[in-house]
Amino acid sequence: MNEPFSVRVTVRGYETDVQGHLNQAVYLNYAEHARWSLLQAVGVSQTRLVGQGVGPVALETRIRYLRELLAGDEVDVTCAFEWSGGKTFRILQTIRKTDGTVAAEITAVGGILDLKLRKLVADPREVFKELATDLGPLGM
């Protein structure tokens, strides 16, 4: 199995809270950044999605905080899609320090919304298959 898609992020001081560690909400920003980076890497831009009349939606997100992150820490944020065959898919993500320490695990459930009908499309894989130039990083 190939390594999951990953982006490197440096924790910035203004992202930390009064205890000096990364604010809880910023973990979601890092996860979202990795997701969009993966989509862009495979040719799926926001413009192309909207052009097809669809957009990704988050339906559920779970974060397990395992180790604190401090200003200046560099982390790798992974992103792997998992397909079930229905209207939704899972996204599995890990935020890992460069020394290998896992700081957080994020599991999300998403779907693709038909922007006109305001309903999930029947098979989100088909949308990605139509738009992506490389299906490998999407787990297809």
XYZ file of N, CA, C and O in Angstrom:
560
model
N 0.840 -1.189 0.000
C 0.000 0.000 0.000
C 0.877 1.242 0.000
O 1.878 1.318 0.703
N 0.495 2.245 -0.782
C 1.246 3.491 -0.849
C 1.018 4.328 0.400
O 0.006 4.205 1.071
N 1.968 5.207 0.660
C 1.808 6.156 1.760
C 0.661 7.099 1.427
O 0.476 7.477 0.275
N -0.111 7.518 2.430
C -1.197 8.463 2.139
C -0.642 9.832 1.739
O 0.487 10.178 2.073
N -1.460 10.567 1.026
C -1.128 11.937 0.655
C -0.823 12.718 1.923
O -1.456 12.517 2.963
N 0.130 13.648 1.866
C 0.539 14.391 3.051
C 1.004 15.793 2.679
O 1.577 15.996 1.611
N 0.727 16.740 3.569
C 1.254 18.097 3.438
C 1.925 18.483 4.749
O 1.508 18.045 5.818
N 2.959 19.288 4.648
C 3.674 19.758 5.842
C 3.173 21.149 6.223
O 2.981 22.005 5.368
N 2.968 21.338 7.518
C 2.499 22.610 8.060
C 3.376 22.959 9.256
O 3.741 22.086 10.042
N 3.692 24.232 9.403
C 4.397 24.716 10.588
C 3.400 25.430 11.487
O 2.660 26.305 11.024
N 3.367 25.046 12.753
C 2.456 25.674 13.714
C 2.916 27.113 13.941
O 4.070 27.361 14.296
N 2.016 28.053 13.731
C 2.328 29.465 13.896
C 1.899 29.927 15.285
O 0.887 29.449 15.841
N 2.622 30.853 15.839
C 2.360 31.333 17.191
C 0.952 31.832 17.404
O 0.344 31.592 18.450
N 0.395 32.515 16.429
C -0.951 33.060 16.586
C -2.028 31.971 16.576
O -3.184 32.244 16.857
N -1.654 30.723 16.261
C -2.607 29.616 16.279
C -2.674 28.923 17.639
O -3.462 28.010 17.830
N -1.849 29.377 18.560
C -1.804 28.722 19.870
C -2.722 29.419 20.867
O -3.107 30.574 20.691
N -3.055 28.679 21.923
C -3.950 29.224 22.943
C -3.149 29.664 24.175
O -1.918 29.684 24.155
N -3.844 29.987 25.240
C -3.205 30.515 26.440
C -2.228 29.512 27.072
O -1.278 29.907 27.740
N -2.432 28.213 26.859
C -1.491 27.199 27.373
C -0.259 27.045 26.484
O 0.659 26.314 26.814
N -0.273 27.728 25.345
C 0.871 27.660 24.440
C 0.786 26.539 23.431
O 1.720 26.325 22.671
N -0.313 25.773 23.432
C -0.408 24.714 22.428
C -1.457 25.051 21.373
O -2.266 25.947 21.551
N -1.392 24.322 20.285
C -2.254 24.590 19.140
C -3.719 24.576 19.560
O -4.187 23.634 20.191
N -4.437 25.627 19.215
C -5.855 25.733 19.535
C -6.624 24.612 18.856
O -6.359 24.273 17.708
N -7.587 24.075 19.568
C -8.341 22.916 19.064
C -8.956 23.135 17.683
O -8.976 22.230 16.854
N -9.476 24.313 17.412
C -10.129 24.574 16.128
C -9.152 24.548 14.959
O -9.536 24.248 13.827
N -7.896 24.824 15.225
C -6.905 24.890 14.149
C -6.613 23.495 13.580
O -6.281 23.356 12.407
N -6.789 22.456 14.379
C -6.625 21.095 13.865
C -7.561 20.868 12.671
O -7.182 20.231 11.696
N -8.779 21.406 12.768
C -9.723 21.288 11.654
C -9.224 22.041 10.429
O -9.375 21.571 9.295
N -8.616 23.203 10.648
C -8.047 23.960 9.525
C -6.941 23.167 8.841
O -6.870 23.135 7.609
N -6.086 22.544 9.621
C -5.005 21.747 9.043
C -5.569 20.574 8.246
O -5.091 20.256 7.149
N -6.587 19.918 8.794
C -7.210 18.791 8.103
C -7.824 19.249 6.783
O -7.647 18.612 5.736
N -8.535 20.357 6.825
C -9.175 20.893 5.618
C -8.130 21.295 4.578
O -8.297 21.061 3.385
N -7.037 21.887 5.039
C -5.945 22.265 4.131
C -5.405 21.024 3.409
O -5.189 21.049 2.184
N -5.205 19.940 4.141
C -4.692 18.709 3.527
C -5.694 18.132 2.525
O -5.315 17.662 1.448
N -6.979 18.192 2.850
C -8.010 17.674 1.940
C -8.012 18.437 0.623
O -8.011 17.847 -0.459
N -8.033 19.772 0.724
C -8.047 20.567 -0.506
C -6.737 20.442 -1.265
O -6.721 20.475 -2.499
N -5.627 20.278 -0.563
C -4.341 20.074 -1.236
C -4.353 18.779 -2.029
O -3.870 18.727 -3.167
N -4.921 17.726 -1.454
C -5.033 16.458 -2.161
C -5.917 16.629 -3.405
O -5.541 16.208 -4.503
N -7.075 17.262 -3.220
C -7.973 17.436 -4.368
C -7.314 18.242 -5.474
O -7.411 17.893 -6.654
N -6.615 19.294 -5.106
C -5.927 20.095 -6.130
C -4.837 19.285 -6.824
O -4.654 19.408 -8.029
N -4.136 18.437 -6.058
C -3.070 17.614 -6.629
C -3.602 16.639 -7.676
O -2.871 16.256 -8.592
N -4.863 16.247 -7.554
C -5.440 15.313 -8.521
C -6.333 16.018 -9.544
O -7.058 15.373 -10.295
N -6.305 17.341 -9.562
C -7.016 18.098 -10.582
C -8.447 18.471 -10.262
O -9.195 18.886 -11.146
N -8.845 18.331 -9.006
C -10.223 18.656 -8.610
C -10.203 19.982 -7.853
O -9.918 20.032 -6.667
N -10.518 21.055 -8.561
C -10.530 22.381 -7.945
C -11.945 22.759 -7.533
O -12.929 22.165 -7.996
N -12.055 23.776 -6.695
C -13.367 24.283 -6.328
C -14.119 24.765 -7.561
O -15.318 24.533 -7.700
N -13.418 25.416 -8.459
C -14.033 25.923 -9.683
C -14.617 24.789 -10.517
O -15.741 24.888 -11.025
N -13.876 23.701 -10.648
C -14.366 22.561 -11.437
C -15.556 21.898 -10.756
O -16.505 21.472 -11.422
N -15.530 21.797 -9.435
C -16.664 21.213 -8.711
C -17.927 22.050 -8.918
O -18.974 21.525 -9.305
N -17.811 23.362 -8.702
C -18.957 24.248 -8.872
C -19.441 24.214 -10.322
O -20.647 24.257 -10.586
N -18.502 24.118 -11.263
C -18.864 24.010 -12.668
C -19.709 22.774 -12.961
O -20.522 22.771 -13.893
N -19.532 21.737 -12.174
C -20.332 20.513 -12.306
C -21.621 20.595 -11.486
O -22.419 19.662 -11.467
N -21.774 21.698 -10.745
C -22.981 21.872 -9.945
C -22.978 21.108 -8.640
O -24.038 20.807 -8.083
N -21.774 20.809 -8.129
C -21.645 20.040 -6.889
C -20.596 20.661 -5.972
O -19.781 21.477 -6.404
N -20.625 20.239 -4.724
C -19.612 20.676 -3.773
C -19.507 19.685 -2.628
O -20.503 19.058 -2.248
N -18.307 19.513 -2.086
C -18.135 18.594 -0.967
C -18.737 19.169 0.310
O -18.729 20.385 0.519
N -19.285 18.286 1.145
C -19.837 18.702 2.431
C -19.313 17.780 3.521
O -19.121 16.584 3.307
N -19.076 18.376 4.682
C -18.688 17.606 5.866
C -19.957 17.254 6.631
O -20.792 18.114 6.902
N -20.116 15.985 6.953
C -21.294 15.513 7.666
C -20.980 15.159 9.118
O -21.865 15.189 9.968
N -19.729 14.828 9.376
C -19.319 14.439 10.732
C -17.804 14.523 10.810
O -17.113 14.165 9.855
N -17.295 14.986 11.935
C -15.845 15.036 12.146
C -15.540 14.646 13.579
O -16.176 15.129 14.510
N -14.562 13.782 13.722
C -14.119 13.343 15.056
C -12.611 13.558 15.152
O -11.872 13.157 14.257
N -12.172 14.204 16.236
C -10.745 14.452 16.443
C -10.314 13.795 17.749
O -10.952 13.994 18.784
N -9.244 13.041 17.690
C -8.611 12.506 18.903
C -7.307 13.271 19.087
O -6.404 13.177 18.256
N -7.226 14.047 20.145
C -6.014 14.805 20.468
C -5.103 13.894 21.285
O -5.505 13.418 22.348
N -3.893 13.661 20.802
C -2.999 12.709 21.459
C -1.760 13.353 22.069
O -1.284 12.900 23.109
N -1.225 14.370 21.433
C -0.050 15.089 21.949
C -0.186 16.552 21.588
O -0.709 16.894 20.523
N 0.326 17.417 22.447
C 0.223 18.843 22.171
C 1.177 19.254 21.058
O 2.209 18.617 20.843
N 0.798 20.311 20.367
C 1.651 20.930 19.362
C 1.931 22.354 19.803
O 1.032 23.050 20.288
N 3.176 22.777 19.631
C 3.618 24.095 20.063
C 4.043 24.931 18.866
O 4.373 24.389 17.796
N 4.059 26.222 19.035
C 4.512 27.126 17.979
C 5.887 26.689 17.487
O 6.771 26.371 18.278
N 6.042 26.642 16.179
C 7.302 26.233 15.570
C 7.366 24.757 15.225
O 8.209 24.347 14.427
N 6.503 23.921 15.816
C 6.487 22.497 15.466
C 6.119 22.343 14.000
O 5.241 23.034 13.490
N 6.810 21.427 13.330
C 6.433 21.074 11.968
C 5.683 19.760 12.026
O 6.080 18.837 12.754
N 4.588 19.690 11.277
C 3.779 18.478 11.263
C 3.447 18.089 9.832
O 3.394 18.936 8.932
N 3.233 16.810 9.647
C 2.739 16.289 8.382
C 1.288 15.892 8.600
O 0.962 15.186 9.570
N 0.424 16.366 7.721
C -1.007 16.083 7.815
C -1.361 15.166 6.650
O -1.264 15.568 5.491
N -1.755 13.931 6.972
C -2.093 12.974 5.926
C -3.568 13.062 5.574
O -4.370 13.636 6.318
N -3.904 12.455 4.454
C -5.298 12.453 3.995
C -5.512 11.215 3.138
O -4.829 11.031 2.134
N -6.453 10.364 3.554
C -6.787 9.162 2.793
C -8.301 9.009 2.730
O -8.975 9.117 3.755
N -8.823 8.783 1.533
C -10.252 8.575 1.335
C -10.571 7.093 1.453
O -9.800 6.241 1.006
N -11.715 6.810 2.026
C -12.201 5.432 2.165
C -13.632 5.404 1.622
O -14.488 6.166 2.083
N -13.882 4.509 0.666
C -15.172 4.482 -0.040
C -16.004 3.301 0.411
O -15.520 2.181 0.498
N -17.309 3.552 0.656
C -18.201 2.489 1.120
C -19.191 2.047 0.052
O -19.862 1.044 0.215
N -19.310 2.795 -1.016
C -20.254 2.455 -2.068
C -21.581 3.177 -1.947
O -22.437 3.044 -2.797
N -21.787 3.964 -0.911
C -23.029 4.709 -0.747
C -22.849 6.167 -1.098
O -21.946 6.547 -1.842
N -23.691 7.007 -0.513
C -23.663 8.445 -0.765
C -22.544 9.152 -0.011
O -22.260 10.312 -0.284
N -21.945 8.482 0.957
C -20.915 9.121 1.778
C -19.582 8.399 1.643
O -19.495 7.282 1.123
N -18.549 9.055 2.121
C -17.208 8.485 2.167
C -16.555 8.937 3.462
O -17.010 9.891 4.092
N -15.516 8.243 3.853
C -14.767 8.628 5.047
C -13.417 9.193 4.616
O -12.858 8.789 3.603
N -12.932 10.122 5.426
C -11.588 10.664 5.224
C -10.828 10.420 6.516
O -11.261 10.834 7.600
N -9.710 9.715 6.407
C -8.873 9.395 7.552
C -7.627 10.257 7.493
O -6.935 10.289 6.471
N -7.353 10.962 8.597
C -6.216 11.876 8.617
C -5.433 11.729 9.919
O -6.015 11.463 10.976
N -4.135 11.929 9.806
C -3.246 11.916 10.958
C -2.403 13.177 10.917
O -1.917 13.571 9.855
N -2.244 13.805 12.070
C -1.315 14.926 12.200
C -0.146 14.396 13.017
O -0.314 14.003 14.176
N 1.029 14.366 12.376
C 2.204 13.724 12.968
C 3.381 14.684 12.976
O 3.668 15.311 11.949
N 4.042 14.776 14.130
C 5.267 15.577 14.204
C 6.335 14.917 13.343
O 6.266 13.719 13.050
N 7.340 15.686 12.972
C 8.387 15.149 12.102
C 9.211 14.055 12.778
O 9.862 13.277 12.098
N 9.142 13.962 14.116
C 9.838 12.867 14.809
C 8.997 11.593 14.847
O 9.399 10.586 15.431
N 7.812 11.629 14.222
C 6.953 10.459 14.159
C 5.834 10.418 15.199
O 4.941 9.576 15.123
N 5.873 11.313 16.171
C 4.853 11.351 17.213
C 3.508 11.767 16.629
O 3.400 12.808 15.983
N 2.480 10.956 16.868
C 1.138 11.292 16.393
C 0.514 12.281 17.371
O 0.369 11.991 18.557
N 0.156 13.441 16.858
C -0.447 14.487 17.681
C -1.971 14.419 17.659
O -2.621 14.752 18.646
N -2.543 13.985 16.533
C -4.001 13.899 16.441
C -4.402 12.958 15.319
O -3.665 12.777 14.343
N -5.572 12.365 15.505
C -6.191 11.538 14.471
C -7.565 12.129 14.183
O -8.318 12.433 15.107
N -7.864 12.303 12.902
C -9.123 12.915 12.498
C -9.841 11.962 11.551
O -9.247 11.473 10.590
N -11.084 11.702 11.863
C -11.927 10.889 10.995
C -13.137 11.738 10.620
O -13.795 12.289 11.497
N -13.411 11.820 9.336
C -14.528 12.629 8.874
C -15.408 11.806 7.935
O -14.930 10.882 7.274
N -16.676 12.152 7.915
C -17.616 11.588 6.945
C -18.048 12.740 6.056
O -18.414 13.812 6.548
N -17.958 12.520 4.762
C -18.319 13.564 3.819
C -19.209 13.037 2.718
O -19.465 11.828 2.620
N -19.670 13.951 1.906
C -20.476 13.608 0.749
C -20.320 14.697 -0.293
O -19.616 15.686 -0.079
N -20.968 14.504 -1.410
C -20.977 15.507 -2.467
C -22.411 15.994 -2.628
O -23.326 15.212 -2.891
N -22.603 17.298 -2.455
C -23.915 17.912 -2.506
C -24.222 18.415 -3.910
O -23.403 19.115 -4.510
N -25.383 18.042 -4.423
C -25.892 18.627 -5.659
C -26.362 20.030 -5.280
O -27.282 20.195 -4.480
N -25.719 21.049 -5.815
C -25.969 22.425 -5.393
C -27.346 22.943 -5.798
O -27.860 23.871 -5.171
N -27.954 22.354 -6.806
C -29.296 22.777 -7.219
C -30.364 22.062 -6.389
O -31.276 22.687 -5.860
N -30.237 20.751 -6.234
C -31.232 19.958 -5.499
C -31.040 20.018 -3.983
O -31.952 19.696 -3.236
N -29.822 20.418 -3.557
C -29.460 20.472 -2.130
C -29.584 19.096 -1.483
O -30.008 18.944 -0.349
N -29.184 18.062 -2.229
C -29.187 16.682 -1.751
C -27.865 16.042 -2.129
O -27.224 16.441 -3.111
N -27.480 15.023 -1.363
C -26.265 14.292 -1.689
C -26.431 13.537 -2.999
O -27.499 12.979 -3.275
N -25.363 13.525 -3.805
C -25.392 12.730 -5.033
C -25.332 11.249 -4.649
O -24.816 10.882 -3.591
N -25.865 10.417 -5.522
C -25.964 8.988 -5.231
C -24.603 8.322 -5.080
O -24.418 7.455 -4.218
N -23.627 8.712 -5.909
C -22.309 8.068 -5.868
C -21.209 9.123 -6.014
O -20.881 9.521 -7.136
N -20.653 9.590 -4.902
C -19.625 10.632 -4.982
C -18.382 10.201 -5.750
O -17.693 11.033 -6.321
N -18.122 8.899 -5.808
C -16.946 8.423 -6.563
C -17.038 8.828 -8.032
O -16.029 9.157 -8.649
N -18.243 8.786 -8.567
C -18.422 9.127 -9.986
C -18.048 10.586 -10.259
O -17.477 10.898 -11.291
N -18.376 11.462 -9.326
C -18.008 12.882 -9.478
C -16.490 13.014 -9.533
O -15.940 13.682 -10.414
N -15.809 12.365 -8.588
C -14.348 12.452 -8.558
C -13.724 11.778 -9.780
O -12.740 12.264 -10.322
N -14.296 10.669 -10.224
C -13.770 9.986 -11.413
C -13.848 10.890 -12.639
O -12.966 10.867 -13.489
N -14.924 11.664 -12.731
C -15.104 12.581 -13.854
C -14.092 13.724 -13.839
O -13.631 14.164 -14.882
N -13.776 14.221 -12.648
C -12.959 15.433 -12.533
C -11.470 15.180 -12.309
O -10.647 16.001 -12.696
N -11.123 14.086 -11.670
C -9.723 13.855 -11.264
C -8.859 13.403 -12.439
O -9.303 12.681 -13.315
N -7.616 13.830 -12.404
C -6.640 13.403 -13.391
C -5.830 12.214 -12.876
O -5.152 11.548 -13.652
N -5.908 11.929 -11.579
C -5.198 10.823 -10.956
C -6.069 10.296 -9.811
O -6.258 10.978 -8.813
N -6.586 9.089 -9.969
C -7.493 8.523 -8.963
C -6.757 7.839 -7.806
O -7.356 7.602 -6.758
N -5.464 7.568 -7.974
C -4.706 6.871 -6.933
C -4.774 7.521 -5.560
O -5.128 6.859 -4.579
N -4.458 8.805 -5.437
C -4.508 9.452 -4.124
C -5.914 9.495 -3.523
O -6.069 9.698 -2.329
N -6.940 9.277 -4.352
C -8.316 9.263 -3.864
C -8.740 7.865 -3.425
O -9.882 7.650 -3.034
N -7.835 6.909 -3.507
C -8.141 5.545 -3.084
C -9.005 4.781 -4.070
O -9.710 3.860 -3.698
N -8.935 5.159 -5.340
C -9.727 4.473 -6.382
C -8.817 3.844 -7.422
O -7.781 4.306 -7.731
